[in-house]
Every structure is written in structure tokens, then in C-alpha cells.
Short mmCIF file of C-alpha atoms and ligand atoms in Angstrom, two decimals:
data_model
loop_
_atom_site.label_atom_id
_atom_site.label_comp_id
_atom_site.label_asym_id
_atom_site.label_seq_id
_atom_site.Cartn_x
_atom_site.Cartn_y
_atom_site.Cartn_z
CA MET L 197 8.97 19.28 32.21
CA SER L 198 6.86 16.21 31.53
CA LYS L 199 3.12 16.63 31.09
CA VAL L 200 0.74 14.81 33.44
CA ILE L 201 -2.01 13.37 31.31
CA LYS L 202 -4.93 11.38 32.71
CA VAL L 203 -6.58 8.85 30.43
CA SER L 204 -9.69 6.67 30.76
CA GLU L 205 -9.38 2.96 31.53
CA GLU L 206 -10.35 2.11 27.97
CA THR L 207 -7.68 4.43 26.51
CA HIS L 208 -5.18 3.05 29.04
CA ALA L 209 -5.84 -0.49 27.77
CA ARG L 210 -5.43 0.66 24.18
CA LEU L 211 -2.19 2.54 24.92
CA ALA L 212 -0.77 -0.47 26.78
CA LYS L 213 -0.71 -2.30 23.42
CA LEU L 214 1.64 0.38 22.07
CA ALA L 215 4.23 0.10 24.85
CA LYS L 216 7.74 -0.68 23.68
CA TRP L 217 9.87 -3.14 25.61
CA GLY L 218 10.45 -1.89 29.19
CA GLU L 219 8.41 1.31 28.77
CA THR L 220 6.15 2.49 31.60
CA MET L 221 2.67 3.80 30.83
CA ASP L 222 3.78 7.36 31.66
CA GLN L 223 6.60 7.01 29.16
CA VAL L 224 4.20 5.68 26.51
CA ILE L 225 1.86 8.64 27.00
CA GLN L 226 4.80 11.05 27.01
CA ARG L 227 6.13 9.58 23.76
CA LEU L 228 2.75 9.60 22.03
CA THR L 229 2.05 13.21 22.90
CA THR L 230 5.46 14.53 21.83
CA GLN L 231 6.40 15.45 18.28
CA SER L 232 7.89 12.51 16.44
CA LYS L 233 9.70 12.63 13.11
CA GLY L 234 7.62 10.93 10.43
CA LEU L 235 4.74 10.71 12.98
CA GLU L 236 6.27 7.47 14.26
CA ASP L 237 3.87 5.74 16.68
CA VAL L 238 1.57 8.78 16.72
CA ILE L 239 -2.11 7.85 16.92
CA ALA L 240 -3.50 10.11 14.18
CA GLY L 241 -7.14 9.03 14.38
CA GLN L 242 -9.51 6.14 15.05
CA SER L 243 -10.35 3.40 12.59
CA SER L 244 -12.19 0.09 12.83
CA ILE L 245 -10.86 -1.26 9.52
CA CYS L 246 -7.44 -2.75 10.12
CA PHE L 247 -5.32 -3.75 13.11
CA ILE L 248 -1.56 -4.32 13.01
CA ASP L 249 0.24 -5.90 15.95
CA GLY L 250 3.80 -4.88 15.15
CA LYS L 251 5.33 -6.88 18.01
CA GLU L 252 3.63 -10.19 17.28
CA GLY L 253 3.49 -9.71 13.50
CA ARG L 254 -0.29 -9.98 13.18
CA LEU L 255 -2.60 -8.27 10.72
CA LEU L 256 -6.40 -8.24 10.98
CA TYR L 257 -8.98 -6.78 8.59
CA ARG L 258 -12.14 -5.98 10.57
CA GLY L 259 -11.01 -8.55 13.14
CA TYR L 260 -10.25 -11.37 10.67
CA ASP L 261 -6.70 -12.69 10.47
CA ILE L 262 -4.96 -12.09 7.14
CA ARG L 263 -3.92 -15.76 7.09
CA ASP L 264 -7.55 -16.90 7.18
CA LEU L 265 -8.59 -14.37 4.57
CA CYS L 266 -5.78 -15.54 2.26
CA LYS L 267 -6.87 -19.16 2.74
CA TYR L 268 -10.63 -18.78 2.43
CA SER L 269 -11.59 -15.39 1.02
CA SER L 270 -11.53 -13.63 -2.35
CA TYR L 271 -10.84 -10.09 -3.56
CA GLU L 272 -14.59 -9.39 -3.79
CA GLU L 273 -15.38 -10.74 -0.33
CA THR L 274 -12.45 -8.84 1.23
CA ALA L 275 -13.57 -5.57 -0.42
CA TYR L 276 -17.09 -6.15 0.98
CA LEU L 277 -15.63 -6.84 4.42
CA LEU L 278 -13.51 -3.68 4.36
CA TRP L 279 -16.35 -1.44 3.18
CA TYR L 280 -19.25 -2.83 5.19
CA GLY L 281 -17.44 -4.18 8.27
CA ARG L 282 -18.69 -7.78 8.10
CA LEU L 283 -18.52 -10.86 5.89
CA PRO L 284 -21.34 -11.06 3.32
CA THR L 285 -23.91 -13.85 2.99
CA GLU L 286 -23.79 -15.88 -0.22
CA GLU L 287 -26.49 -13.75 -1.80
CA GLU L 288 -24.88 -10.47 -0.72
CA LEU L 289 -21.53 -11.57 -2.12
CA SER L 290 -23.05 -12.63 -5.41
CA ASN L 291 -24.87 -9.27 -5.82
CA PHE L 292 -21.81 -7.32 -4.79
CA SER L 293 -19.49 -9.23 -7.16
CA HIS L 294 -21.96 -8.78 -9.99
CA GLN L 295 -22.20 -5.06 -9.29
CA LEU L 296 -18.39 -4.69 -9.25
CA ALA L 297 -18.00 -6.71 -12.46
CA SER L 298 -20.60 -4.59 -14.28
CA LYS L 299 -18.57 -1.42 -13.66
CA ARG L 300 -15.20 -2.48 -15.06
CA SER L 301 -15.39 -0.83 -18.50
CA LEU L 302 -13.69 2.54 -18.92
CA PRO L 303 -15.37 5.59 -20.43
CA ARG L 304 -14.32 5.89 -24.10
CA GLU L 305 -12.73 9.30 -23.40
CA VAL L 306 -10.48 7.84 -20.70
CA VAL L 307 -9.22 5.19 -23.14
CA SER L 308 -8.56 7.96 -25.71
CA MET L 309 -6.54 9.89 -23.13
CA LEU L 310 -4.37 6.83 -22.57
CA LEU L 311 -3.94 6.25 -26.30
CA ASN L 312 -2.68 9.83 -26.60
CA MET L 313 0.02 9.26 -23.98
CA PRO L 314 3.54 8.35 -25.08
CA ARG L 315 4.11 4.58 -25.02
CA ASN L 316 7.02 5.00 -22.62
CA VAL L 317 5.00 7.00 -20.06
CA ASP L 318 5.73 6.02 -16.45
CA ALA L 319 2.95 3.59 -15.48
CA MET L 320 2.27 5.28 -12.12
CA ASP L 321 2.12 8.72 -13.77
CA ALA L 322 -0.39 7.39 -16.29
CA LEU L 323 -2.40 5.72 -13.52
CA ARG L 324 -2.53 8.95 -11.50
CA VAL L 325 -3.79 10.95 -14.50
CA LEU L 326 -6.38 8.33 -15.51
CA VAL L 327 -7.78 7.82 -12.00
CA ALA L 328 -8.21 11.60 -11.83
CA ALA L 329 -9.83 11.48 -15.28
CA LEU L 330 -12.46 8.99 -14.05
CA GLY L 331 -13.74 11.84 -11.88
CA LEU L 332 -14.51 13.90 -14.99
CA PHE L 333 -17.20 11.39 -15.94
CA ASP L 334 -18.75 11.15 -12.50
CA ASP L 335 -22.52 11.12 -12.08
CA PRO L 336 -23.29 13.58 -9.27
CA LEU L 337 -26.32 11.51 -8.21
CA LEU L 338 -24.20 8.51 -7.21
CA SER L 339 -23.52 7.63 -3.56
CA ASN L 340 -19.91 7.47 -2.39
CA GLU L 341 -20.31 3.67 -2.01
CA GLU L 342 -21.24 3.48 -5.70
CA ARG L 343 -18.24 5.64 -6.57
CA ALA L 344 -16.05 3.30 -4.50
CA SER L 345 -17.15 0.29 -6.57
CA ILE L 346 -16.55 2.20 -9.81
CA ILE L 347 -13.02 3.19 -8.79
CA ALA L 348 -12.06 -0.23 -7.38
CA SER L 349 -13.36 -1.96 -10.53
CA ARG L 350 -11.86 0.43 -13.06
CA ILE L 351 -8.43 0.85 -11.51
CA GLY L 352 -7.64 -2.75 -12.60
CA THR L 353 -8.89 -2.04 -16.11
CA ILE L 354 -6.72 1.10 -16.27
CA VAL L 355 -3.55 -0.74 -15.19
CA ALA L 356 -4.13 -3.52 -17.73
CA ALA L 357 -4.81 -0.94 -20.46
CA ILE L 358 -1.59 0.96 -19.61
CA HIS L 359 0.34 -2.27 -20.12
CA ARG L 360 -1.35 -3.10 -23.44
CA HIS L 361 -0.83 0.45 -24.71
CA LYS L 362 2.86 0.39 -23.79
CA HIS L 363 3.35 -2.71 -25.93
CA GLY L 364 1.11 -1.56 -28.81
CA LEU L 365 -1.41 -4.32 -28.05
CA GLN L 366 -5.16 -4.00 -28.40
CA ILE L 367 -6.80 -2.84 -25.16
CA LEU L 368 -9.16 -5.61 -24.08
CA GLU L 369 -12.71 -5.11 -22.84
CA PRO L 370 -13.21 -6.66 -19.39
CA ASP L 371 -14.99 -10.00 -19.16
CA SER L 372 -17.74 -9.63 -16.57
CA THR L 373 -18.16 -13.41 -16.25
CA LEU L 374 -14.70 -13.69 -14.65
CA SER L 375 -13.72 -12.96 -11.06
CA PHE L 376 -11.82 -9.71 -10.42
CA ALA L 377 -8.50 -11.60 -10.15
CA SER L 378 -9.02 -13.71 -13.31
CA ASN L 379 -10.30 -10.76 -15.31
CA PHE L 380 -7.34 -8.62 -14.29
CA LEU L 381 -4.88 -11.26 -15.51
CA TYR L 382 -6.99 -11.80 -18.63
CA MET L 383 -6.96 -8.07 -19.49
CA LEU L 384 -3.18 -7.97 -19.00
CA THR L 385 -2.14 -11.11 -20.83
CA GLY L 386 -5.05 -11.81 -23.20
CA SER L 387 -5.57 -15.34 -21.79
CA VAL L 388 -7.87 -16.55 -19.04
CA PRO L 389 -5.53 -17.75 -16.24
CA SER L 390 -5.43 -21.23 -14.73
CA ARG L 391 -7.27 -21.79 -11.45
CA GLU L 392 -3.95 -21.81 -9.56
CA ASN L 393 -2.81 -18.52 -11.08
CA SER L 394 -6.16 -16.88 -10.48
CA ARG L 395 -6.01 -18.03 -6.84
CA LEU L 396 -2.46 -16.67 -6.49
CA MET L 397 -3.58 -13.30 -7.89
CA ASP L 398 -6.58 -13.27 -5.52
CA THR L 399 -4.25 -13.92 -2.58
CA LEU L 400 -1.89 -11.14 -3.66
CA LEU L 401 -4.83 -8.73 -3.90
CA ILE L 402 -6.08 -9.70 -0.43
CA LEU L 403 -2.59 -9.27 1.03
CA HIS L 404 -2.34 -5.73 -0.35
CA ALA L 405 -5.93 -4.67 0.43
CA ASP L 406 -5.32 -2.61 3.54
CA HIS L 407 -2.67 -1.63 6.05
CA GLU L 408 -4.03 0.92 8.51
CA PHE L 409 -2.61 4.47 8.31
CA ASN L 410 0.16 3.86 5.78
CA ALA L 411 1.34 6.91 3.80
CA SER L 412 -1.03 6.56 0.82
CA THR L 413 -4.09 5.72 2.93
CA PHE L 414 -3.37 8.61 5.26
CA THR L 415 -3.02 10.89 2.22
CA ALA L 416 -6.44 9.73 1.00
CA ARG L 417 -7.95 10.38 4.43
CA VAL L 418 -6.43 13.87 4.67
CA ILE L 419 -7.90 14.74 1.27
CA ALA L 420 -11.31 13.24 2.17
CA SER L 421 -11.27 15.16 5.47
CA THR L 422 -11.45 18.44 3.55
CA LEU L 423 -14.71 17.04 2.08
CA SER L 424 -13.06 16.88 -1.33
CA ASP L 425 -14.34 14.10 -3.62
CA VAL L 426 -13.42 10.39 -3.68
CA TYR L 427 -11.55 10.65 -7.01
CA SER L 428 -9.28 13.38 -5.61
CA ALA L 429 -8.59 11.28 -2.51
CA ILE L 430 -7.63 8.21 -4.57
CA THR L 431 -5.56 10.28 -7.01
CA GLY L 432 -3.57 11.63 -4.04
CA ALA L 433 -3.13 8.11 -2.70
CA VAL L 434 -1.70 6.94 -6.04
CA GLY L 435 0.81 9.81 -5.88
CA ALA L 436 1.91 8.82 -2.38
CA LEU L 437 2.18 5.14 -3.32
CA LYS L 438 4.58 5.92 -6.16
CA GLY L 439 7.49 6.72 -3.82
CA PRO L 440 10.25 4.10 -3.44
CA LEU L 441 9.87 4.12 0.37
CA HIS L 442 6.25 2.98 -0.02
CA GLY L 443 4.78 1.21 -3.07
CA GLY L 444 7.85 1.57 -5.25
CA ALA L 445 9.92 -0.85 -3.17
CA ASN L 446 8.68 -4.08 -4.82
CA GLU L 447 10.05 -3.05 -8.23
CA LYS L 448 13.36 -2.09 -6.64
CA VAL L 449 13.61 -5.55 -5.04
CA VAL L 450 13.47 -7.14 -8.50
CA GLU L 451 16.14 -4.73 -9.78
CA MET L 452 18.29 -5.65 -6.78
CA THR L 453 17.81 -9.39 -7.35
CA ARG L 454 18.81 -8.98 -11.01
CA GLU L 455 21.89 -7.00 -9.99
CA ILE L 456 22.87 -9.70 -7.50
CA GLY L 457 22.46 -12.31 -10.24
CA SER L 458 23.38 -15.46 -8.29
CA PRO L 459 23.03 -16.71 -4.69
CA GLU L 460 26.84 -16.71 -4.34
CA ASN L 461 26.90 -12.90 -4.73
CA ALA L 462 24.01 -12.19 -2.36
CA GLU L 463 25.82 -11.85 0.97
CA LYS L 464 28.62 -9.66 -0.44
CA TYR L 465 26.10 -7.42 -2.19
CA ILE L 466 23.96 -6.85 0.90
CA LEU L 467 26.99 -6.23 3.12
CA SER L 468 28.31 -3.64 0.68
CA LYS L 469 24.92 -1.85 0.60
CA LEU L 470 24.89 -1.77 4.39
CA SER L 471 28.48 -0.59 4.72
CA SER L 472 27.73 2.31 2.35
CA LYS L 473 24.62 3.13 4.48
CA GLN L 474 22.19 2.36 1.65
CA LYS L 475 18.72 0.95 2.26
CA VAL L 476 18.03 -2.58 1.11
CA MET L 477 14.56 -2.57 -0.43
CA GLY L 478 11.99 -5.02 0.89
CA PHE L 479 13.29 -4.81 4.48
CA GLY L 480 12.24 -2.85 7.54
CA HIS L 481 8.89 -1.43 8.50
CA ARG L 482 7.64 1.48 10.55
CA VAL L 483 5.26 -0.74 12.53
CA TYR L 484 6.47 -4.36 12.40
CA ARG L 485 9.33 -5.25 14.69
CA THR L 486 9.28 -8.83 13.47
CA MET L 487 8.53 -10.46 10.12
CA ASP L 488 5.64 -8.83 8.29
CA PRO L 489 2.94 -11.58 8.23
CA ARG L 490 2.30 -10.77 4.55
CA ALA L 491 5.94 -11.52 3.75
CA GLU L 492 5.67 -14.77 5.72
CA ILE L 493 2.58 -15.85 3.76
CA LEU L 494 4.19 -14.94 0.43
CA LYS L 495 7.37 -16.77 1.33
CA GLU L 496 5.42 -19.92 2.24
CA MET L 497 3.40 -19.68 -0.97
CA SER L 498 6.53 -19.11 -3.05
CA SER L 499 7.89 -22.49 -2.07
CA GLN L 500 4.81 -24.01 -3.78
CA PHE L 501 4.84 -22.09 -7.06
CA VAL L 502 8.59 -21.61 -7.61
CA THR L 503 9.45 -24.12 -10.31
CA SER L 504 11.80 -22.74 -12.98
CA ASP L 505 15.56 -22.49 -12.36
CA GLU L 506 15.32 -18.70 -12.59
CA GLU L 507 12.61 -18.58 -9.91
CA LYS L 508 14.57 -20.96 -7.67
CA ARG L 509 17.67 -18.75 -8.00
CA TYR L 510 15.61 -15.63 -7.26
CA PHE L 511 14.09 -17.30 -4.18
CA GLN L 512 17.52 -18.37 -2.89
CA ILE L 513 18.91 -14.84 -3.32
CA LEU L 514 16.03 -13.41 -1.27
CA SER L 515 16.46 -16.03 1.45
CA ILE L 516 20.17 -15.20 1.78
CA ALA L 517 19.39 -11.46 1.83
CA GLU L 518 16.88 -12.20 4.60
CA GLU L 519 19.46 -14.06 6.71
CA VAL L 520 22.09 -11.33 6.27
CA MET L 521 19.67 -8.49 7.09
CA ARG L 522 18.47 -10.26 10.23
CA ARG L 523 22.02 -11.03 11.37
CA GLU L 524 23.53 -7.61 10.59
CA LYS L 525 20.67 -5.18 11.29
CA ASN L 526 17.93 -7.18 13.02
CA LEU L 527 15.66 -6.13 10.15
CA TYR L 528 12.93 -8.36 8.74
CA PRO L 529 11.30 -8.64 5.30
CA ASN L 530 8.22 -6.59 4.50
CA VAL L 531 5.49 -7.44 1.98
CA ASP L 532 7.59 -6.17 -0.92
CA LEU L 533 10.39 -8.70 -0.58
CA TYR L 534 8.53 -11.72 -1.93
CA SER L 535 5.60 -10.10 -3.79
CA GLY L 536 7.73 -9.49 -6.90
CA LEU L 537 8.51 -13.19 -7.15
CA ALA L 538 4.78 -14.02 -7.16
CA LEU L 539 3.89 -11.26 -9.63
CA ASN L 540 6.74 -12.31 -11.89
CA HIS L 541 5.39 -15.88 -11.81
CA LEU L 542 2.01 -14.55 -13.00
CA GLY L 543 3.62 -12.73 -15.94
CA VAL L 544 3.23 -9.24 -14.44
CA PRO L 545 6.26 -7.20 -15.58
CA SER L 546 8.22 -5.39 -12.86
CA TYR L 547 7.31 -1.88 -14.05
CA LEU L 548 3.69 -2.79 -13.22
CA PHE L 549 4.37 -3.91 -9.64
CA THR L 550 3.56 -0.54 -8.07
CA PRO L 551 0.45 -0.03 -10.24
CA PHE L 552 -0.58 -3.56 -9.19
CA PHE L 553 -0.12 -2.49 -5.55
CA ALA L 554 -2.58 0.36 -6.26
CA VAL L 555 -5.11 -2.10 -7.68
CA GLY L 556 -4.81 -4.26 -4.57
CA ARG L 557 -4.84 -1.33 -2.12
CA ALA L 558 -7.83 0.45 -3.74
CA PRO L 559 -10.47 -1.35 -1.56
CA GLY L 560 -8.57 -0.28 1.57
CA TRP L 561 -8.13 3.33 0.41
CA LEU L 562 -11.83 3.48 -0.37
CA ALA L 563 -12.84 1.91 2.96
CA HIS L 564 -10.80 4.58 4.76
CA VAL L 565 -12.26 7.41 2.66
CA LEU L 566 -15.81 6.17 3.43
CA GLU L 567 -14.93 5.84 7.12
CA GLN L 568 -13.48 9.37 7.13
CA TYR L 569 -16.65 10.82 5.53
CA SER L 570 -18.83 8.95 8.02
CA ASP L 571 -17.37 10.76 11.04
CA ASN L 572 -15.41 13.64 9.64
CA ARG L 573 -13.33 16.38 11.12
CA ILE L 574 -10.73 18.10 8.94
CA ILE L 575 -7.24 16.64 9.57
CA ARG L 576 -5.14 19.64 10.46
CA PRO L 577 -2.27 18.98 12.87
CA ARG L 578 0.23 21.53 14.18
CA ALA L 579 3.94 21.87 13.48
CA GLU L 580 6.61 22.43 16.10
CA TYR L 581 7.97 25.78 14.89
CA THR L 582 11.75 25.88 14.46
CA GLY L 583 12.10 29.15 12.47
CA PRO L 584 13.40 32.56 13.58
CA GLU L 585 11.87 34.68 16.35
CA PHE L 586 9.88 37.77 15.32
CA ARG L 587 12.03 40.19 13.30
CA GLN L 588 11.45 43.65 11.90
CA TYR L 589 10.73 43.91 8.14
CA VAL L 590 13.66 45.67 6.40
CA PRO L 591 12.87 47.71 3.24
CA ILE L 592 14.81 46.38 0.23
CA GLU L 593 17.03 49.50 -0.20
CA ARG L 594 18.35 49.08 3.37
CA ARG L 595 19.15 45.37 3.14
CA THR L 596 22.78 44.25 2.99
CA ALA L 597 23.83 41.15 1.01
CA GLN L 598 23.68 37.96 3.04
CA VAL L 599 24.72 34.42 2.29
CA VAL L 600 21.51 32.57 1.37
CA GLY L 601 20.33 30.52 4.32
CA SER L 602 22.24 32.53 6.93
C1 COA O 132 9.92 1.00 5.51
C2 COA O 132 10.83 2.15 5.96
C3 COA O 132 10.56 3.36 5.04
C4 COA O 132 10.50 2.50 7.41
O1 COA O 132 11.20 3.65 7.69
P1 COA O 132 11.41 4.22 9.17
O2 COA O 132 10.43 3.65 10.11
O3 COA O 132 11.47 5.70 9.03
O4 COA O 132 12.80 3.64 9.59
P2 COA O 132 14.21 4.34 9.35
O5 COA O 132 14.39 4.59 7.89
O6 COA O 132 14.32 5.50 10.27
O7 COA O 132 15.16 3.19 9.81
C5 COA O 132 15.59 2.94 11.15
C6 COA O 132 16.99 2.34 11.11
O8 COA O 132 16.94 1.10 10.39
C7 COA O 132 17.72 1.20 9.19
N1 COA O 132 16.94 0.62 8.10
C8 COA O 132 15.59 0.62 8.00
N2 COA O 132 15.21 -0.02 6.87
C9 COA O 132 16.35 -0.39 6.27
C10 COA O 132 16.63 -1.07 5.09
N3 COA O 132 15.64 -1.49 4.31
N4 COA O 132 17.89 -1.30 4.75
C11 COA O 132 18.90 -0.89 5.56
N5 COA O 132 18.72 -0.24 6.71
C12 COA O 132 17.45 0.01 7.05
C13 COA O 132 17.92 2.69 8.94
O9 COA O 132 19.05 2.96 8.20
C14 COA O 132 17.99 3.19 10.35
O10 COA O 132 19.26 2.87 10.86
P3 COA O 132 20.06 3.91 11.80
O11 COA O 132 19.18 4.06 13.01
O12 COA O 132 21.36 3.22 12.02
O13 COA O 132 20.16 5.18 11.01
C15 COA O 132 12.31 1.72 5.88
O14 COA O 132 12.50 0.54 6.62
C16 COA O 132 12.76 1.55 4.46
O15 COA O 132 13.17 2.54 3.81
N6 COA O 132 12.75 0.28 3.91
C17 COA O 132 13.12 0.06 2.55
C18 COA O 132 11.97 0.44 1.62
C19 COA O 132 10.86 -0.58 1.67
O16 COA O 132 11.08 -1.76 1.60
N7 COA O 132 9.64 -0.03 1.74
C20 COA O 132 8.44 -0.84 1.77
C21 COA O 132 7.68 -0.65 3.05
S1 COA O 132 6.34 -1.79 3.16
#
């Protein structure tokens, strides 16, 4: 029997935005209050940080369109916006950037931990351990906002150090005179990037900065809701991001493009993946029903920076994959389809794509953790029970052998 649920006018207006094509309001309410696998379309809490319009393909951070932020903003300004809810004045931005830059260096002990890891350690495993290790050197007198700037600043230093360690290169001290984007590339490659490359990195960071209740952000919020510490919340988020259905997809896109090899093979390859019911990485999204605006921005930008024959071939392969996926499955690219091309252009190796995603997403994770603390209630949903009815406990000597699972 369907439930009759009355909602306020304000809630009604909000729910109307979630209606699928042809759905009545009663059906929307029914759907949203019924158990849904993977929590699809379930409203799991309130947030004023990020808005996604999955039908129109729009993404807003604190009300500002991602396209405008990519055009005019910077990593530092976007982090300020996400944490404090408004754009900073010139003086506020300068103080904030200075404060972030002054916190980039890692504690000596954290660097030693990295140096004791095997060179072939998985980069996301190393990142998870080292983010957790930052918490060991926490000053209990700090505010959570101060902790947020420490984590956001140092996560970039950790990722660059993991890369340098893997290749037996000297781990570089951050340069506090450089912007976050330039310094990150400098710590990875050892050279200060060109203005164009620094701008491209800044844009990539802005594009990854937040995305509402995605799996890693939600993980961070669940951990914060127990009133556990910020380091634990971000460590959990890194663990969730590692999965190939979330942050691991960008690396898989590059593997796929290499396997395809040339534009001539692209259609056949995608069709064979689809006919064997395999997922094609970089496509589909839980929320977007059209092209992910981040993918659109990256695709547009790619046409400006793609110059070498290899990049042109890569771009063509992705464009063909896009056409085939739209035609065959009505599925559109997500942020991961074109981000690898841009990171590759900046000299970021593919095994660092997911760690890079963590660097970009850190301001968003931290904004959500701060928001959760500011109006907390422990996140503790219910499960729809599908196990056996009550049964009598049978002492072991009276049990007969059963097939496991029966
Ligand atoms: C993002 C993603 C996890 C969303 O998952 P979801 O909302 O649970 O959607 P589902 O996996 O249930 O997919 C719904 C349908 O679309 C198909 N589909 C979704 N994404 C697909 C993809 N990338 N390739 C092929 N088919 C796909 C599913 O097979 C399913 O088809 P079916 O109904 O015939 O079984 C999913 O699209 C995916 O795995 N994409 C590839 C990984 C990726 O790029 N992740 C980055 C996300 S930003």
C-alpha cells in the first residue's frame, strides 16, 4: 500500500526538481521514501555546498557555475568559497593563499614513513597511510578549519613525494612563493610550469573540487558524523575514492585508450565491451542524465592543448567512443573520460591520476566535514531486513550437516 506523505510547500518545490520524466509528485515522494539499491536518488541530508542538475547538466559550487569558476577562479579561491560559502575579497584571498602555502611541508617523520615504503607501493595505498599519519602529528589546540588547510595543503605534497620516491628522485620541499597548482607541478616534475600549464592544472583542480554526496564525500561525512576527527574522515574518503567505480576510472580510461591503440579500432572495441556486458570507463553517472559539464569543459579545453600526434590520436579515440556510447546505450561521458588526456599533457603519469583526484577533491571533502560538524547528527540509516525469521538456537551436538548457505 502506498504511503500518504504530506510535505511543506518549500519541500514540494525542492522535490519537484528531482522528478523524472512523466513522474507525478506522489510518485516522486513514493520513490524517495522507498529503499533504493545504491541509495539512488535518496536525499541523505542537506548541504549548501554543491548543486548538481542532472537533467540539464549543470554544476554549481555555492551557487557559482563551474564554467565561470573554471574561467575566472583559482584553486585557492575555490577552496575559500567551498569552506566559507562566499567569494573572498582580494585581501582575504591573499591571506588565505599565504596561510595555505605556509602549511605545505610534511613532518619529517611522515617523509621517513614514505621512504620506508617499497618503491612499487600502490600510490593510493601510500596516500591513505600518509594522510592518516598526518593525524599523528596533530596539534590538539588547532581549530578544524586550521586542520582543513593543513590537510588540503599537504595532500598535494604527499602525492608529489610518492611519485618522486617511486622513481628514486629527491623529494622536493614545496615552494611557498608559487600558487598551489604551480607548486604541485613543480614538486612532481622538478620544474616550475609554464603559465598555460599552471592554468590547466588550476582548472583541473577546480573541476574536481566538489561533487555533492559522491561516495568518498559521503564516506567522509559518515565518519565525521560520529564526531571522529578530520584526519580519519579524509583517510576514509581516500579509501572510497580508490575504487574503479569512483576515482579509479580515469586511470582505466587511459589503459583502455592504449588498448584501443588507433581510432580505427575504437568502434569495434567499444561494441565488443558492450556485447560482453562490460562497463566502459569514463561513461555513465548516477546523477547526470546528459553530458557531465566537467567532461564538456575538459573536452573543449582539450581541443586547445592537444598538439602532438599521440594526443590527437588519443582525443580521436575518445570522441569515437563517445559517439558509440551515445548511439548504443544513450550514455554520456563523465569527468574521467577527458581528464586523463589533460593530466597526461601536464606530465602526470596515469598511476597518479586517482591520487591527483584526491588532491583536487580534498577542499570539497573538507568543506563537507566542516558542514557536518556544524550541524551534526550521527548518520545511521536502517536496512530493509531480508534474512530469516526468528529461529530457535540448536545446540551443536543436535545439528545435522547442511549445505553452506541453505
Ligand atoms: C558511474 C556508475 C558507477 C554509475 O552507476 P549506477 O548509477 O549504479 O548505474 P548502473 O551501473 O546501474 O548502470 C545502469 C545501466 O547502464 C549501464 N551502464 C552504466 N554505465 C556504463 C558504462 N560505463 N559502460 C557500459 N554500461 C554502463 C549498466 O550496465 C546498466 O545497464 P542495464 O540496466 O542494462 O543493466 C556507472 O555508470 C559506471 O560504472 N561507470 C563506469 C565507471 C566510471 O566511469 N566511473 C566514474 C564516475 S564519475
